[in-house]
XYZ file of C-alpha atoms in Angstrom:
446
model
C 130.619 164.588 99.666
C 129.026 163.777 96.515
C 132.471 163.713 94.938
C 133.254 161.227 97.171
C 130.252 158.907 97.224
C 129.195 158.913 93.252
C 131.788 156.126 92.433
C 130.748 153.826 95.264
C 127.105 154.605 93.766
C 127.756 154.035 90.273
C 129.384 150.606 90.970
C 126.326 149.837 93.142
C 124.301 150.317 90.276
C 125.947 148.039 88.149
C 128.186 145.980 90.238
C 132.152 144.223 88.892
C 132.658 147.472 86.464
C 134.099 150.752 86.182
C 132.008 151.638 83.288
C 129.070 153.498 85.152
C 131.452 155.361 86.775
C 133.575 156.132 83.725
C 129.909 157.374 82.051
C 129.214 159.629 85.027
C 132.759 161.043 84.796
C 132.614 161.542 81.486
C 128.892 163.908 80.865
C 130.405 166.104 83.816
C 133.655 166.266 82.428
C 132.116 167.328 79.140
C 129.740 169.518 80.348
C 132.637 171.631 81.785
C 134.790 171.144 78.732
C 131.865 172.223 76.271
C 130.044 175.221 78.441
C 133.228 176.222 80.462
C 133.995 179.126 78.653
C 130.641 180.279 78.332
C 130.023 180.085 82.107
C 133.493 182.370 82.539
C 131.767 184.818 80.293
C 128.092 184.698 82.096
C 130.210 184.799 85.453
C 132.015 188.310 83.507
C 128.815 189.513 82.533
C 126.420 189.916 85.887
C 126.955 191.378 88.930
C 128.163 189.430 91.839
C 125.537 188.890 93.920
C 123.345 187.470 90.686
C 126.306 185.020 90.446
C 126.221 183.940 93.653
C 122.622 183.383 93.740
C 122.583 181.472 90.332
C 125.289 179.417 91.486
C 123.783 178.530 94.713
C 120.588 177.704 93.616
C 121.236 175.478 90.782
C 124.363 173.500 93.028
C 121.996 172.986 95.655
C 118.767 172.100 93.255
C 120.794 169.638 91.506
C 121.995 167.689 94.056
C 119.240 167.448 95.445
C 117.706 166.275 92.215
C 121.082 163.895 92.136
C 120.926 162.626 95.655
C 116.838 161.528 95.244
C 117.520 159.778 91.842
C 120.449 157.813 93.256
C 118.129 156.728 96.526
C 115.708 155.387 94.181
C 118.302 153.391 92.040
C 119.771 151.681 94.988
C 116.665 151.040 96.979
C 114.917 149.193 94.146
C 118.325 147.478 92.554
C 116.463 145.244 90.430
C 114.712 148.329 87.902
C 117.399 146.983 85.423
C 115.550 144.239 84.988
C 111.905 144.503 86.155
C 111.653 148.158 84.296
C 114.970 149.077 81.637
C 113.681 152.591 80.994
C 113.171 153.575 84.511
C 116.472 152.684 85.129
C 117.976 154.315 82.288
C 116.007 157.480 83.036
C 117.015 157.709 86.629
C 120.647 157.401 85.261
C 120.311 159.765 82.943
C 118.563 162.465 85.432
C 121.725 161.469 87.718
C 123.953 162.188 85.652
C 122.337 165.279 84.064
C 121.366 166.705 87.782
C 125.660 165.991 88.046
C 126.752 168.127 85.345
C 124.280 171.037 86.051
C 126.296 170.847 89.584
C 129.727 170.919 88.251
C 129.046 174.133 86.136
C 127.693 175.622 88.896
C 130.492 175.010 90.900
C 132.345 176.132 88.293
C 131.025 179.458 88.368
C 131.221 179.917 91.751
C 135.145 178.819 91.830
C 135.514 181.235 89.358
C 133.882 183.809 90.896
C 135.466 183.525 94.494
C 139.038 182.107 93.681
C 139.543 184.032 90.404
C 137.795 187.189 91.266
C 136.969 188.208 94.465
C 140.670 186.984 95.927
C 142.428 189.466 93.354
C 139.747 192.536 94.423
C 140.154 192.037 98.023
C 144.014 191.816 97.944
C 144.261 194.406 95.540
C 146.686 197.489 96.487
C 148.541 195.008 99.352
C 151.728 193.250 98.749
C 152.358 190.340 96.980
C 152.529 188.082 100.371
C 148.544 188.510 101.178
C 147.329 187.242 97.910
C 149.848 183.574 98.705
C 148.219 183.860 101.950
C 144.871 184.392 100.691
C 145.257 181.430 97.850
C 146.662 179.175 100.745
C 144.068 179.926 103.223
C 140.970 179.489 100.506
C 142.785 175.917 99.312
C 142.974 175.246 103.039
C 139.569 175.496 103.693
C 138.913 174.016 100.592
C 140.990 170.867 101.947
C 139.260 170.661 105.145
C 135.881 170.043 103.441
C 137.303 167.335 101.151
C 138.643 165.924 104.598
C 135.590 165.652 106.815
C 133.464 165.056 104.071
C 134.191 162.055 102.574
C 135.081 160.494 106.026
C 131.379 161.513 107.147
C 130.160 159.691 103.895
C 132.347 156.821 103.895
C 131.263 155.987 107.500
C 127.397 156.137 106.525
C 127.784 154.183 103.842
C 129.913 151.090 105.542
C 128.078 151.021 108.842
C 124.733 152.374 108.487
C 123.647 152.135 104.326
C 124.747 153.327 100.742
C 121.302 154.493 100.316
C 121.021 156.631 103.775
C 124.469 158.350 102.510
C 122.537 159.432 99.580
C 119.341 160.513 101.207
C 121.627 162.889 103.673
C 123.229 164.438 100.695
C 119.933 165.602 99.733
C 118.982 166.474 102.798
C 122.479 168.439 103.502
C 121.878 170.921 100.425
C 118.690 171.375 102.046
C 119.884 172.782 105.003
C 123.054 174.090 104.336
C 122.057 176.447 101.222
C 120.788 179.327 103.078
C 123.684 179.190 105.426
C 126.568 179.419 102.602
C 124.626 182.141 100.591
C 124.417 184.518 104.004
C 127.733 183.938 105.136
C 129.084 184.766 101.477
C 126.862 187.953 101.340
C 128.659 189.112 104.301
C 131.718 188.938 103.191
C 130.297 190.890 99.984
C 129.188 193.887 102.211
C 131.841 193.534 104.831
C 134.373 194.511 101.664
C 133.559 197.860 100.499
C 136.091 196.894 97.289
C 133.778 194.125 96.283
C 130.813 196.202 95.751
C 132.331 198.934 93.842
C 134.198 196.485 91.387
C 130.803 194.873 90.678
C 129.406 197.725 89.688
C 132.279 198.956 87.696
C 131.559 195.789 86.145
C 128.273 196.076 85.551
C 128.598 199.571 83.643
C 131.513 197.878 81.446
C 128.981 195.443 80.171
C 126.404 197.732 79.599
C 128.881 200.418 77.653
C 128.056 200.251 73.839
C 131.541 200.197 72.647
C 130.902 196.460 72.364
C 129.544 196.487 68.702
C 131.804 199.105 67.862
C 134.698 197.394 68.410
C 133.651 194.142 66.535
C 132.807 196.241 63.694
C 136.230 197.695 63.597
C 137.763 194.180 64.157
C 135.985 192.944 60.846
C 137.524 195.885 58.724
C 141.542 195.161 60.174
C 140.623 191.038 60.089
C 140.212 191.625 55.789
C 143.665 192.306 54.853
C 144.501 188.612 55.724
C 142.801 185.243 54.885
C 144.074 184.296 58.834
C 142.721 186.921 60.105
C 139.514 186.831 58.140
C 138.759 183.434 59.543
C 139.106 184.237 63.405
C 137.026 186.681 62.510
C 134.467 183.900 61.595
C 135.533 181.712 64.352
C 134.327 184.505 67.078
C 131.215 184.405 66.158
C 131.034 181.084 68.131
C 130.446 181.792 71.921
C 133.663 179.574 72.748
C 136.315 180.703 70.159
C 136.919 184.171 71.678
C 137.550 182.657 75.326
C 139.892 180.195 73.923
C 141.541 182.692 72.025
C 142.116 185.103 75.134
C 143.886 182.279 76.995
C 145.665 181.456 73.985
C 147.710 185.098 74.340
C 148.195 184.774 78.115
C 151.942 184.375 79.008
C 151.076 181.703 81.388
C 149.579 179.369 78.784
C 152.168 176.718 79.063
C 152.147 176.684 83.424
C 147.989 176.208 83.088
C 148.313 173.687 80.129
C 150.580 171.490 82.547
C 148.250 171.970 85.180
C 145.182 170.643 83.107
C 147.284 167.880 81.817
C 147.445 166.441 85.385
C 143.831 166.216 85.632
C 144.215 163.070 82.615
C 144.600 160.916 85.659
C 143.075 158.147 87.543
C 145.923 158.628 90.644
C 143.246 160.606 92.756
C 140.488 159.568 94.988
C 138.602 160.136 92.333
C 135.411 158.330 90.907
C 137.867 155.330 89.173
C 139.601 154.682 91.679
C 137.477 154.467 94.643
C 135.560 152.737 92.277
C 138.394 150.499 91.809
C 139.675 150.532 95.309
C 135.717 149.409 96.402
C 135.931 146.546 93.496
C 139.666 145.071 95.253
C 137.879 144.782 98.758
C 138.715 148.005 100.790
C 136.088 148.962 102.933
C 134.012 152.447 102.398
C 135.189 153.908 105.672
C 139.104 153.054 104.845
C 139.211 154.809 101.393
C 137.171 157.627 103.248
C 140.189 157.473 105.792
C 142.999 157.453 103.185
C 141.265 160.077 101.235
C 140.917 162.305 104.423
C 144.705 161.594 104.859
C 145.536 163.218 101.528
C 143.418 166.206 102.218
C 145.763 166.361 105.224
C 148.862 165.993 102.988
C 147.332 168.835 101.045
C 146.192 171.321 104.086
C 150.104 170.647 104.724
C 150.832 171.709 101.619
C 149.107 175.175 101.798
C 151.093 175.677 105.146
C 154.329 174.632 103.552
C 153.584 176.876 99.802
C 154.019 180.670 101.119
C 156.965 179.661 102.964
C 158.700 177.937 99.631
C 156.747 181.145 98.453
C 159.226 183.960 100.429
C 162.143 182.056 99.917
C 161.989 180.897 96.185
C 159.152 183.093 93.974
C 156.360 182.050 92.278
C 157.704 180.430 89.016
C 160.715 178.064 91.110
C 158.124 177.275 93.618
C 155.824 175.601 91.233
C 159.112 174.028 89.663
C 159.885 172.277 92.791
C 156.380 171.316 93.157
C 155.548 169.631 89.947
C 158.420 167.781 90.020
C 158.271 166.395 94.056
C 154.582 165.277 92.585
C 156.508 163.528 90.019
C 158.789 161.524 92.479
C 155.984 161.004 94.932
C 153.931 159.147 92.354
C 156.678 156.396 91.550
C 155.522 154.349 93.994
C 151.918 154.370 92.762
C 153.536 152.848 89.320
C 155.547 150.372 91.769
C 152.230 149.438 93.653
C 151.516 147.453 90.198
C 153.842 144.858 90.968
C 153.335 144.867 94.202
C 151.693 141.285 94.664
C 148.171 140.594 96.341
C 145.730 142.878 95.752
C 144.761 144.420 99.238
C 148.645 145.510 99.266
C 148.394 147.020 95.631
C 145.956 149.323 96.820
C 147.315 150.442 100.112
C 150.603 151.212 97.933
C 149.115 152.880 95.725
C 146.461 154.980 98.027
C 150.020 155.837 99.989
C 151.569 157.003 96.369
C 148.627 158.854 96.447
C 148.343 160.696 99.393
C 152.029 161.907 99.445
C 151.851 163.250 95.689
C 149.098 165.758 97.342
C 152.068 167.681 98.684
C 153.325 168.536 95.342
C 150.084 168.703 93.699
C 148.299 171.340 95.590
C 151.686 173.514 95.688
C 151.557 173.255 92.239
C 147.903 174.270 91.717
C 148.675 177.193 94.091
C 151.804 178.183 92.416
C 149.892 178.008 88.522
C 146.639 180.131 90.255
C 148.989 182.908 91.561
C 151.252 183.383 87.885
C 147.577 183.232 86.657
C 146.313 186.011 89.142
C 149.297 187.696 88.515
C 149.897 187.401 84.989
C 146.386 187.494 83.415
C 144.747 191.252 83.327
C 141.867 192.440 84.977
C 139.301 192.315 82.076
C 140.479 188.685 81.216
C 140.318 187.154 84.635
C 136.806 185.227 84.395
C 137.471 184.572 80.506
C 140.966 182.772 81.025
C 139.748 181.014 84.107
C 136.413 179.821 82.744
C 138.738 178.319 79.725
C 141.099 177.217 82.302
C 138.355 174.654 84.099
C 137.156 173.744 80.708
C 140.547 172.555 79.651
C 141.237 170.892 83.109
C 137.932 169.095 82.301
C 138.824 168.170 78.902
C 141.384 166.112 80.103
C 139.324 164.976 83.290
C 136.714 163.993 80.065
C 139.739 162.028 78.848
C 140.401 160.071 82.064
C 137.217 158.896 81.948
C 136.940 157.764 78.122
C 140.143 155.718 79.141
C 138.087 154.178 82.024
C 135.084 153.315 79.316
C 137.652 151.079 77.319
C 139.587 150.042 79.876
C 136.311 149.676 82.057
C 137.691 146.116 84.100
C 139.688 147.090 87.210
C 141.962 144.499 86.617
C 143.149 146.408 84.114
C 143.650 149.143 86.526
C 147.304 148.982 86.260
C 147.520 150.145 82.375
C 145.535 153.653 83.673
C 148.154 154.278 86.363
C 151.017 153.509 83.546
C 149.411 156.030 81.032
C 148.433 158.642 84.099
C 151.870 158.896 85.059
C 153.464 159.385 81.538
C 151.159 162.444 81.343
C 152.281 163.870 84.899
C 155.848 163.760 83.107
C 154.948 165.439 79.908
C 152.977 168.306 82.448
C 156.542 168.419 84.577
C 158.537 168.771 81.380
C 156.069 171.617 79.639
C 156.085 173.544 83.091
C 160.252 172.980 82.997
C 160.174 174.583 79.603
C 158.168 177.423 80.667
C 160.809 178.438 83.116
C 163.324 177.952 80.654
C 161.956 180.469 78.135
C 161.496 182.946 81.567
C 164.386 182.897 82.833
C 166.260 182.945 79.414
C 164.081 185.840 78.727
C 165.178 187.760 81.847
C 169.083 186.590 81.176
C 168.010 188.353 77.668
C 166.492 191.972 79.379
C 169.301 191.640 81.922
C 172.354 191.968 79.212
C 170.349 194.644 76.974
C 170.293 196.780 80.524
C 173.707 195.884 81.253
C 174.778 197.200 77.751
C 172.483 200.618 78.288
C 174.242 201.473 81.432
């Protein structure tokens, strides 16, 4: 909901420009990107259930913190002028309360999709973790269907501000709800428990300084080595460095790359979409449409999934994204503005397809590919690179903050979808000439 709404409350604030919005977009965005890899590690380093409390607690605090600060900025709209550093405050405490939310969230998609999925399928074939991925995505879609329609419908017929005061009031009630319900599934799975406390014994083992110590005497022989040495002691490097060795580097650099775009119903463009005259309740609509496209999609992925594998499914994917989105770049000369946008929110919706396949097909080579003791590491670094280029997206919309100019993001958004297609193309290129390679050295053994 709040994912939804913040746009059409930033350009409340300060009406005819995409720069609130951009600023918004750009402190969560680099509050991921900075502290993601430290929230993989924290998320590595406590038990489950102290996870899910922390990440329930500070989601549901902060918007609640959000939701009351933006109430107060659109009730009295004229603290810009009557009282500057009231206003300024309550945007900063919005956007603050906003980031504190994201790396929550954060942790807690770690945690659940990068974690608990792999336990609980663990020892069953291949086919029940795509199930598992699809199902969790599903459900995922299904929120970011009814959601945003619920909000955009408060907000065009009853008021922006009672949209905000019921997201307050929603983490209110809804807290103590999500935290039982994920509790049972905790003691319903008798897996769960024991790998939490097999985790909790890991961290507590004293190997730890050990086998820094021994690092430092093998990093000396080389000036390289000597310096990521240094470089670990920063809480970061050693994350970053643990996703650098994955195999699957290249699939989840594509997959970040295509969050350095504005074609989403994201903050920009329903920002933008808001700013050309479409109703609340009709971008709610559209965007509820698209969560549909992508519900389809998670239906349509382990099929693709048992015929294909893994690797061509995600081929396939990135590339029917690709095509889908060539009518969002048409939708720029498409002429009045009311039939821009319902071009482009069509381009939209059908790239979702594509998209989520994608984003399933990159989790599973992740799940499948990364090891066990890596898991929350690589996927913490994973998020923080995704929001590195989200950050990017919205530096774009600071300089190219009039949505006029709206045409120039969608130009530059779909260039990068491209480069992300080609990289994941290459990928499979080295894989299967790597296989081709194994195949003819077994061929030759025999």
């Amino acid at each position: 909901m709040w994912e939804f709404s913040v746009g059409l409350y930033m350009i409340r604030v300060w009406p005819g420009s995409l720069l609130f919005a951009a600023v918004y977009g750009v402190v969560e965005s680099a509050s991921v990107a900075v502290f993601g890899p430290m929230v993989g590690t924290l998320v590595d380093s406590l038990t489950y259930l102290q996870v899910l409390g922390l990440w329930l607690l500070v989601q549901s605090l902060s918007f609640i913190v959000a939701g009351v600060s933006v109430t107060a900025l659109l009730v009295y709209d004229d603290l810009k002028v009557t009282s500057f550093p009231v206003f300024v405050a309550l945007v900063v405490v919005t956007n603050v309360s906003g980031a504190l939310a994201a790396l929550s969230t954060l942790a807690g998609t770690i945690l659940i999709e990068r974690e608990w999925v792999v336990v609980m399928c663990g020892g069953h074939p291949p086919a029940v973790l795509t199930r598992t991925n699809s199902a969790i995505r599903r459900i995922d879609l299904s929120c970011k269907l009814l959601a945003p329609v619920l909000s955009g419908f408060v907000i065009s017929f009853v008021s922006t501000q009672a949209s905000a005061v019921a997201l307050a009031l929603w983490n209110v009630a809804s807290v103590w709800l999500v935290y039982w319900l994920f509790v049972s599934v905790y003691n319903s799975v008798p897996a769960l428990g024991a790998n939490s406390l097999a985790r909790d014994a890991a961290a507590s083992a004293p190997e730890a300084d050990e086998a820094v110590q021994g690092y430092s005497q093998d990093a000396s022989s080389d000036w390289s080595e000597r310096l990521t040495a240094r470089l670990f002691v920063l809480p970061c490097w050693e994350s970053w460095a643990v996703y650098a060795r994955q195999e699957v580097v290249l699939p989840g650099v594509a997959l970040a790359i295509l969050y350095f775009s504005v074609l989403s119903f994201g903050t920009l463009m329903t920002a933008t979409l808001d700013w050309e005259g479409i109703p609340a309740y009709v971008t709610s609509l559209a965007r509820g449409f698209s969560a549909m496209v992508g519900i389809a999609a998670t239906v349509v992925y382990p099929a693709a999934h048992a015929r294909l594998s893994t690797l061509r499914t995600g081929l396939w994917s990135i590339w029917t994204h690709w095509c889908c989105l060539l009518l969002c770049v048409g939708s720029v000369w498409v002429g009045g503005r009311v039939a821009s946008a319902w071009v482009l929110m069509a381009g939209v919706a059908a790239s979702r397809l594509g998209l989520w396949m994608f984003d399933l097909a990159v989790t599973q080579l992740m799940q499948d590919g990364v090891p066990d003791a890596d898991r929350c590491a690589v996927g913490g670094v994973q998020s923080s690179l995704q929001s590195v280029f989200d950050l990017l997206t919205y530096v774009m919309g600071i300089i190219i903050s009039d949505p006029r100019d709206f045409g120039e993001l969608i130009a530059l958004s779909f260039l990068l979808v491209t480069c992300a297609a080609a990289m994941y193309t290459l990928h499979v290129y080295r894989v299967r000439k790597h296989l081709f390679h194994l195949d003819k050295i077994f061929t030759k053994m025999q």
